[in-house]
Amino acid sequence: MARKVLVLGEVRDGSLRNVSFEAVAAGKTAAEGGEVVGVLIGESVSALAQEMIHFGADRVVAVEDEKLKQYTPDGFSQALMAVIESESPEGLIFGHTALGKDLAPKIAAKLGSGLISDVTSLEEAGGNLVFTRPIYSGKAFEKKIVTDGLLFATIRPNNIAPLEKDESRSGDVSSVSAEIKDLRTIIKEVVRKASEGVDLSEAKVIIAGGRGVKSEEGFEPLKELASVLNGAVGASRGACDADYCDYSLQIGQTGKVVTPDLYIACGISGAIQHLAGMSNSKVIVAINKDPEANIFKVADYGIVGDLFEVVPMLTEEFKKLKV
Ligand code: FAD
């Protein structure tokens, strides 16, 4: 059934996050031949509309207001509800990001609709649109179909491939006005912590350190490897608790959930709570001194050895490949 699907574009530091293009691709599948409408919300975001169109959106609707400069649940839900009222979509797709996880349930509650969160794939099968999502901390997957009403999903970053960018694509860009009022949260300042460089939740390569790195300085070889591979540095809670790095790097059940193409776990034992955040990575490499470490059970490649010897060796070898 062809349907109109609204896809929320996420803007950070003046650019669209990659997950926006992945959401457009998911929107295309969900639209089943219908229309994919990108939605941009912010202070001055319409300049980014063409990029959403180049990645597959048929057109874009923007809501611009200085009160929308930073994300707030009230401001963004008022803006989005104004777009939903004017567009009457049959589908909604957001990224399963900090913003999407906060906003989607609020919108679903306002609309009285269901929500399929943390979707890792979406396909047509047997005449149905089937959404796949991990359950039990990634130990199993469940498949869901929507039998009635709005089709509303959040998609996990790095799982659904964006469509090829086509700069010759064109589409309309229009604006919807919304009354942004009664904000209960005012963002006065945004302070960025630790994770410089590549955003952990969107990184294609992650080098993660655990208690085995032994100190803050112990993360240096991991940072070097990450920079050679254009990746991000992550950590276990063990490393964060020991103050070797900032909690913003924590991966796992109570940290970030990541699905990079390559995850290199260095000095991480592989506790269930850590695996919950990374076991769906496409290729997992584990470096650990203990051959019995649990992390080897989920690893595609295991290296039994001292990370302080192995990591610099890997860095040197990858540097040679880059030359
Ligand atoms: P350890 O378990 O101490 O493992 C260190 C590893 O380093 C060992 O396997 C050792 O063999 C190896 N090693 C030591 N030296 C070297 C060396 N030189 N070279 C190579 N290997 C070496 N944890 C998370 O990570 N994320 C979470 O989100 C999370 N949430 C939690 C939520 C709850 C409610 C609870 C109870 C726990 C949670 N934990 C989480 C903690 C989790 O249970 C583990 O304690 C933690 O993951 C252990 O961190 P680690 O693997 O770095 O440390």
mmCIF file of N, CA and C in Angstrom, residues 188-262:
data_model
loop_
_atom_site.group_PDB
_atom_site.id
_atom_site.type_symbol
_atom_site.label_atom_id
_atom_site.label_comp_id
_atom_site.label_asym_id
_atom_site.label_seq_id
_atom_site.Cartn_x
_atom_site.Cartn_y
_atom_site.Cartn_z
ATOM 1 N N LYS A 188 20.627 26.501 28.017
ATOM 2 C CA LYS A 188 21.413 27.736 28.100
ATOM 3 C C LYS A 188 22.771 27.555 27.453
ATOM 4 N N GLU A 189 23.328 26.358 27.569
ATOM 5 C CA GLU A 189 24.665 26.144 27.029
ATOM 6 C C GLU A 189 24.835 24.657 26.736
ATOM 7 N N VAL A 190 25.535 24.344 25.671
ATOM 8 C CA VAL A 190 25.825 22.934 25.384
ATOM 9 C C VAL A 190 27.317 22.734 25.612
ATOM 10 N N VAL A 191 27.655 21.848 26.529
ATOM 11 C CA VAL A 191 29.065 21.589 26.825
ATOM 12 C C VAL A 191 29.409 20.222 26.265
ATOM 13 N N ARG A 192 30.319 20.189 25.324
ATOM 14 C CA ARG A 192 30.708 18.903 24.725
ATOM 15 C C ARG A 192 31.760 18.235 25.593
ATOM 16 N N LYS A 193 31.605 16.925 25.774
ATOM 17 C CA LYS A 193 32.584 16.214 26.594
ATOM 18 C C LYS A 193 33.367 15.228 25.757
ATOM 19 N N ALA A 194 34.503 14.903 26.238
ATOM 20 C CA ALA A 194 35.418 13.872 25.719
ATOM 21 C C ALA A 194 35.395 13.598 24.222
ATOM 22 N N SER A 195 34.440 12.742 23.760
ATOM 23 C CA SER A 195 34.572 12.127 22.437
ATOM 24 C C SER A 195 34.790 13.144 21.320
ATOM 25 N N GLU A 196 36.053 13.493 21.146
ATOM 26 C CA GLU A 196 36.390 14.402 20.058
ATOM 27 C C GLU A 196 36.304 13.575 18.785
ATOM 28 N N GLY A 197 36.285 14.252 17.678
ATOM 29 C CA GLY A 197 36.347 13.558 16.391
ATOM 30 C C GLY A 197 35.071 12.837 16.056
ATOM 31 N N VAL A 198 35.210 11.567 15.630
ATOM 32 C CA VAL A 198 34.081 10.818 15.092
ATOM 33 C C VAL A 198 33.052 10.520 16.184
ATOM 34 N N ASP A 199 31.777 10.711 15.850
ATOM 35 C CA ASP A 199 30.687 10.462 16.787
ATOM 36 C C ASP A 199 30.560 8.945 17.030
ATOM 37 N N LEU A 200 30.640 8.568 18.308
ATOM 38 C CA LEU A 200 30.653 7.148 18.668
ATOM 39 C C LEU A 200 29.459 6.381 18.094
ATOM 40 N N SER A 201 28.263 6.973 18.199
ATOM 41 C CA SER A 201 27.081 6.210 17.779
ATOM 42 C C SER A 201 26.977 6.063 16.263
ATOM 43 N N GLU A 202 27.742 6.849 15.510
ATOM 44 C CA GLU A 202 27.684 6.729 14.047
ATOM 45 C C GLU A 202 28.991 6.192 13.472
ATOM 46 N N ALA A 203 29.967 5.892 14.340
ATOM 47 C CA ALA A 203 31.297 5.500 13.844
ATOM 48 C C ALA A 203 31.252 4.152 13.141
ATOM 49 N N LYS A 204 31.986 4.039 12.054
ATOM 50 C CA LYS A 204 32.088 2.769 11.318
ATOM 51 C C LYS A 204 33.129 1.866 11.977
ATOM 52 N N VAL A 205 34.069 2.489 12.694
ATOM 53 C CA VAL A 205 35.115 1.717 13.381
ATOM 54 C C VAL A 205 35.194 2.221 14.824
ATOM 55 N N ILE A 206 35.179 1.282 15.774
ATOM 56 C CA ILE A 206 35.310 1.677 17.187
ATOM 57 C C ILE A 206 36.432 0.867 17.830
ATOM 58 N N ILE A 207 37.327 1.577 18.513
ATOM 59 C CA ILE A 207 38.375 0.915 19.288
ATOM 60 C C ILE A 207 37.986 1.142 20.746
ATOM 61 N N ALA A 208 37.615 0.076 21.432
ATOM 62 C CA ALA A 208 37.114 0.238 22.797
ATOM 63 C C ALA A 208 38.104 -0.329 23.801
ATOM 64 N N GLY A 209 38.274 0.396 24.904
ATOM 65 C CA GLY A 209 39.199 -0.034 25.946
ATOM 66 C C GLY A 209 38.461 -0.389 27.219
ATOM 67 N N GLY A 210 38.992 -1.370 27.929
ATOM 68 C CA GLY A 210 38.408 -1.769 29.205
ATOM 69 C C GLY A 210 39.386 -1.540 30.336
ATOM 70 N N ARG A 211 39.082 -2.190 31.461
ATOM 71 C CA ARG A 211 39.945 -2.027 32.634
ATOM 72 C C ARG A 211 41.382 -2.455 32.316
ATOM 73 N N GLY A 212 41.515 -3.311 31.302
ATOM 74 C CA GLY A 212 42.847 -3.778 30.898
ATOM 75 C C GLY A 212 43.760 -2.671 30.387
ATOM 76 N N VAL A 213 43.225 -1.494 30.050
ATOM 77 C CA VAL A 213 44.115 -0.404 29.593
ATOM 78 C C VAL A 213 44.852 0.229 30.774
ATOM 79 N N LYS A 214 44.337 -0.004 31.957
ATOM 80 C CA LYS A 214 45.026 0.286 33.233
ATOM 81 C C LYS A 214 45.152 1.748 33.654
ATOM 82 N N SER A 215 45.018 2.696 32.747
ATOM 83 C CA SER A 215 45.141 4.103 33.149
ATOM 84 C C SER A 215 44.607 4.983 32.018
ATOM 85 N N GLU A 216 44.516 6.287 32.316
ATOM 86 C CA GLU A 216 44.095 7.240 31.282
ATOM 87 C C GLU A 216 45.097 7.218 30.118
ATOM 88 N N GLU A 217 46.380 7.158 30.470
ATOM 89 C CA GLU A 217 47.431 7.146 29.424
ATOM 90 C C GLU A 217 47.336 5.870 28.591
ATOM 91 N N GLY A 218 46.817 4.810 29.221
ATOM 92 C CA GLY A 218 46.687 3.533 28.512
ATOM 93 C C GLY A 218 45.767 3.620 27.300
ATOM 94 N N PHE A 219 44.940 4.673 27.262
ATOM 95 C CA PHE A 219 44.044 4.858 26.116
ATOM 96 C C PHE A 219 44.766 5.451 24.903
ATOM 97 N N GLU A 220 45.980 5.997 25.123
ATOM 98 C CA GLU A 220 46.683 6.681 24.018
ATOM 99 C C GLU A 220 46.881 5.790 22.793
ATOM 100 N N PRO A 221 47.426 4.530 22.970
ATOM 101 C CA PRO A 221 47.577 3.694 21.778
ATOM 102 C C PRO A 221 46.249 3.401 21.081
ATOM 103 N N LEU A 222 45.155 3.354 21.850
ATOM 104 C CA LEU A 222 43.833 3.100 21.244
ATOM 105 C C LEU A 222 43.405 4.309 20.415
ATOM 106 N N LYS A 223 43.706 5.501 20.952
ATOM 107 C CA LYS A 223 43.346 6.730 20.223
ATOM 108 C C LYS A 223 44.120 6.796 18.920
ATOM 109 N N GLU A 224 45.377 6.357 18.970
ATOM 110 C CA GLU A 224 46.201 6.413 17.755
ATOM 111 C C GLU A 224 45.655 5.461 16.696
ATOM 112 N N LEU A 225 45.286 4.250 17.136
ATOM 113 C CA LEU A 225 44.717 3.282 16.188
ATOM 114 C C LEU A 225 43.405 3.826 15.610
ATOM 115 N N ALA A 226 42.597 4.435 16.489
ATOM 116 C CA ALA A 226 41.319 4.999 16.028
ATOM 117 C C ALA A 226 41.567 6.080 14.984
ATOM 118 N N SER A 227 42.594 6.893 15.203
ATOM 119 C CA SER A 227 42.799 7.988 14.246
ATOM 120 C C SER A 227 43.300 7.451 12.908
ATOM 121 N N VAL A 228 44.095 6.371 12.926
ATOM 122 C CA VAL A 228 44.560 5.782 11.654
ATOM 123 C C VAL A 228 43.374 5.184 10.892
ATOM 124 N N LEU A 229 42.411 4.623 11.620
ATOM 125 C CA LEU A 229 41.264 3.964 10.969
ATOM 126 C C LEU A 229 40.058 4.895 10.832
ATOM 127 N N ASN A 230 40.269 6.169 11.147
ATOM 128 C CA ASN A 230 39.191 7.159 11.113
ATOM 129 C C ASN A 230 37.992 6.688 11.958
ATOM 130 N N GLY A 231 38.321 6.126 13.110
ATOM 131 C CA GLY A 231 37.278 5.595 13.983
ATOM 132 C C GLY A 231 37.126 6.409 15.259
ATOM 133 N N ALA A 232 36.328 5.887 16.177
ATOM 134 C CA ALA A 232 36.086 6.554 17.456
ATOM 135 C C ALA A 232 36.572 5.636 18.584
ATOM 136 N N VAL A 233 36.851 6.240 19.722
ATOM 137 C CA VAL A 233 37.259 5.458 20.890
ATOM 138 C C VAL A 233 36.056 5.274 21.808
ATOM 139 N N GLY A 234 35.853 4.038 22.254
ATOM 140 C CA GLY A 234 34.787 3.751 23.206
ATOM 141 C C GLY A 234 35.387 3.076 24.428
ATOM 142 N N ALA A 235 34.531 2.692 25.374
ATOM 143 C CA ALA A 235 35.051 2.108 26.613
ATOM 144 C C ALA A 235 34.019 1.204 27.268
ATOM 145 N N SER A 236 34.531 0.344 28.141
ATOM 146 C CA SER A 236 33.632 -0.441 28.994
ATOM 147 C C SER A 236 33.328 0.395 30.229
ATOM 148 N N ARG A 237 32.329 -0.040 30.965
ATOM 149 C CA ARG A 237 32.052 0.691 32.204
ATOM 150 C C ARG A 237 33.191 0.513 33.194
ATOM 151 N N GLY A 238 33.863 -0.639 33.101
ATOM 152 C CA GLY A 238 35.015 -0.871 33.976
ATOM 153 C C GLY A 238 36.028 0.251 33.820
ATOM 154 N N ALA A 239 36.309 0.631 32.587
ATOM 155 C CA ALA A 239 37.287 1.700 32.331
ATOM 156 C C ALA A 239 36.752 3.053 32.798
ATOM 157 N N CYS A 240 35.452 3.276 32.597
ATOM 158 C CA CYS A 240 34.861 4.564 33.024
ATOM 159 C C CYS A 240 34.853 4.664 34.553
ATOM 160 N N ASP A 241 34.442 3.561 35.201
ATOM 161 C CA ASP A 241 34.392 3.566 36.674
ATOM 162 C C ASP A 241 35.784 3.806 37.270
ATOM 163 N N ALA A 242 36.800 3.302 36.577
ATOM 164 C CA ALA A 242 38.168 3.455 37.097
ATOM 165 C C ALA A 242 38.744 4.831 36.752
ATOM 166 N N ASP A 243 37.908 5.671 36.110
ATOM 167 C CA ASP A 243 38.325 7.040 35.782
ATOM 168 C C ASP A 243 39.407 7.106 34.705
ATOM 169 N N TYR A 244 39.479 6.089 33.860
ATOM 170 C CA TYR A 244 40.460 6.132 32.768
ATOM 171 C C TYR A 244 39.923 6.989 31.616
ATOM 172 N N CYS A 245 38.595 7.173 31.583
ATOM 173 C CA CYS A 245 37.995 7.956 30.497
ATOM 174 C C CYS A 245 36.622 8.453 30.937
ATOM 175 N N ASP A 246 36.026 9.246 30.088
ATOM 176 C CA ASP A 246 34.755 9.863 30.425
ATOM 177 C C ASP A 246 33.582 8.891 30.203
ATOM 178 N N TYR A 247 32.533 9.051 30.990
ATOM 179 C CA TYR A 247 31.362 8.169 30.839
ATOM 180 C C TYR A 247 30.660 8.319 29.484
ATOM 181 N N SER A 248 30.936 9.430 28.794
ATOM 182 C CA SER A 248 30.292 9.592 27.475
ATOM 183 C C SER A 248 30.805 8.542 26.486
ATOM 184 N N LEU A 249 31.895 7.856 26.847
ATOM 185 C CA LEU A 249 32.441 6.822 25.949
ATOM 186 C C LEU A 249 31.869 5.435 26.257
ATOM 187 N N GLN A 250 31.104 5.327 27.337
ATOM 188 C CA GLN A 250 30.664 3.987 27.778
ATOM 189 C C GLN A 250 29.717 3.307 26.786
ATOM 190 N N ILE A 251 30.051 2.061 26.499
ATOM 191 C CA ILE A 251 29.233 1.251 25.589
ATOM 192 C C ILE A 251 28.615 0.118 26.392
ATOM 193 N N GLY A 252 27.350 -0.140 26.175
ATOM 194 C CA GLY A 252 26.725 -1.257 26.882
ATOM 195 C C GLY A 252 25.303 -0.973 27.282
ATOM 196 N N GLN A 253 24.810 -1.831 28.138
ATOM 197 C CA GLN A 253 23.412 -1.762 28.568
ATOM 198 C C GLN A 253 23.060 -0.395 29.134
ATOM 199 N N THR A 254 23.961 0.175 29.916
ATOM 200 C CA THR A 254 23.685 1.490 30.506
ATOM 201 C C THR A 254 24.519 2.578 29.828
ATOM 202 N N GLY A 255 25.081 2.252 28.675
ATOM 203 C CA GLY A 255 25.837 3.241 27.902
ATOM 204 C C GLY A 255 25.247 3.319 26.510
ATOM 205 N N LYS A 256 26.126 3.513 25.528
ATOM 206 C CA LYS A 256 25.630 3.630 24.145
ATOM 207 C C LYS A 256 25.531 2.251 23.497
ATOM 208 N N VAL A 257 24.567 2.130 22.597
ATOM 209 C CA VAL A 257 24.454 0.906 21.789
ATOM 210 C C VAL A 257 25.043 1.231 20.418
ATOM 211 N N VAL A 258 26.014 0.442 20.004
ATOM 212 C CA VAL A 258 26.710 0.761 18.747
ATOM 213 C C VAL A 258 26.701 -0.448 17.808
ATOM 214 N N THR A 259 26.729 -0.171 16.518
ATOM 215 C CA THR A 259 26.809 -1.259 15.533
ATOM 216 C C THR A 259 27.774 -0.857 14.416
ATOM 217 N N PRO A 260 29.047 -0.705 14.746
ATOM 218 C CA PRO A 260 29.996 -0.316 13.696
ATOM 219 C C PRO A 260 30.310 -1.483 12.767
ATOM 220 N N ASP A 261 31.011 -1.192 11.678
ATOM 221 C CA ASP A 261 31.474 -2.271 10.793
ATOM 222 C C ASP A 261 32.578 -3.068 11.493
ATOM 223 N N LEU A 262 33.369 -2.379 12.295
ATOM 224 C CA LEU A 262 34.497 -3.035 12.985
ATOM 225 C C LEU A 262 34.575 -2.549 14.431
#
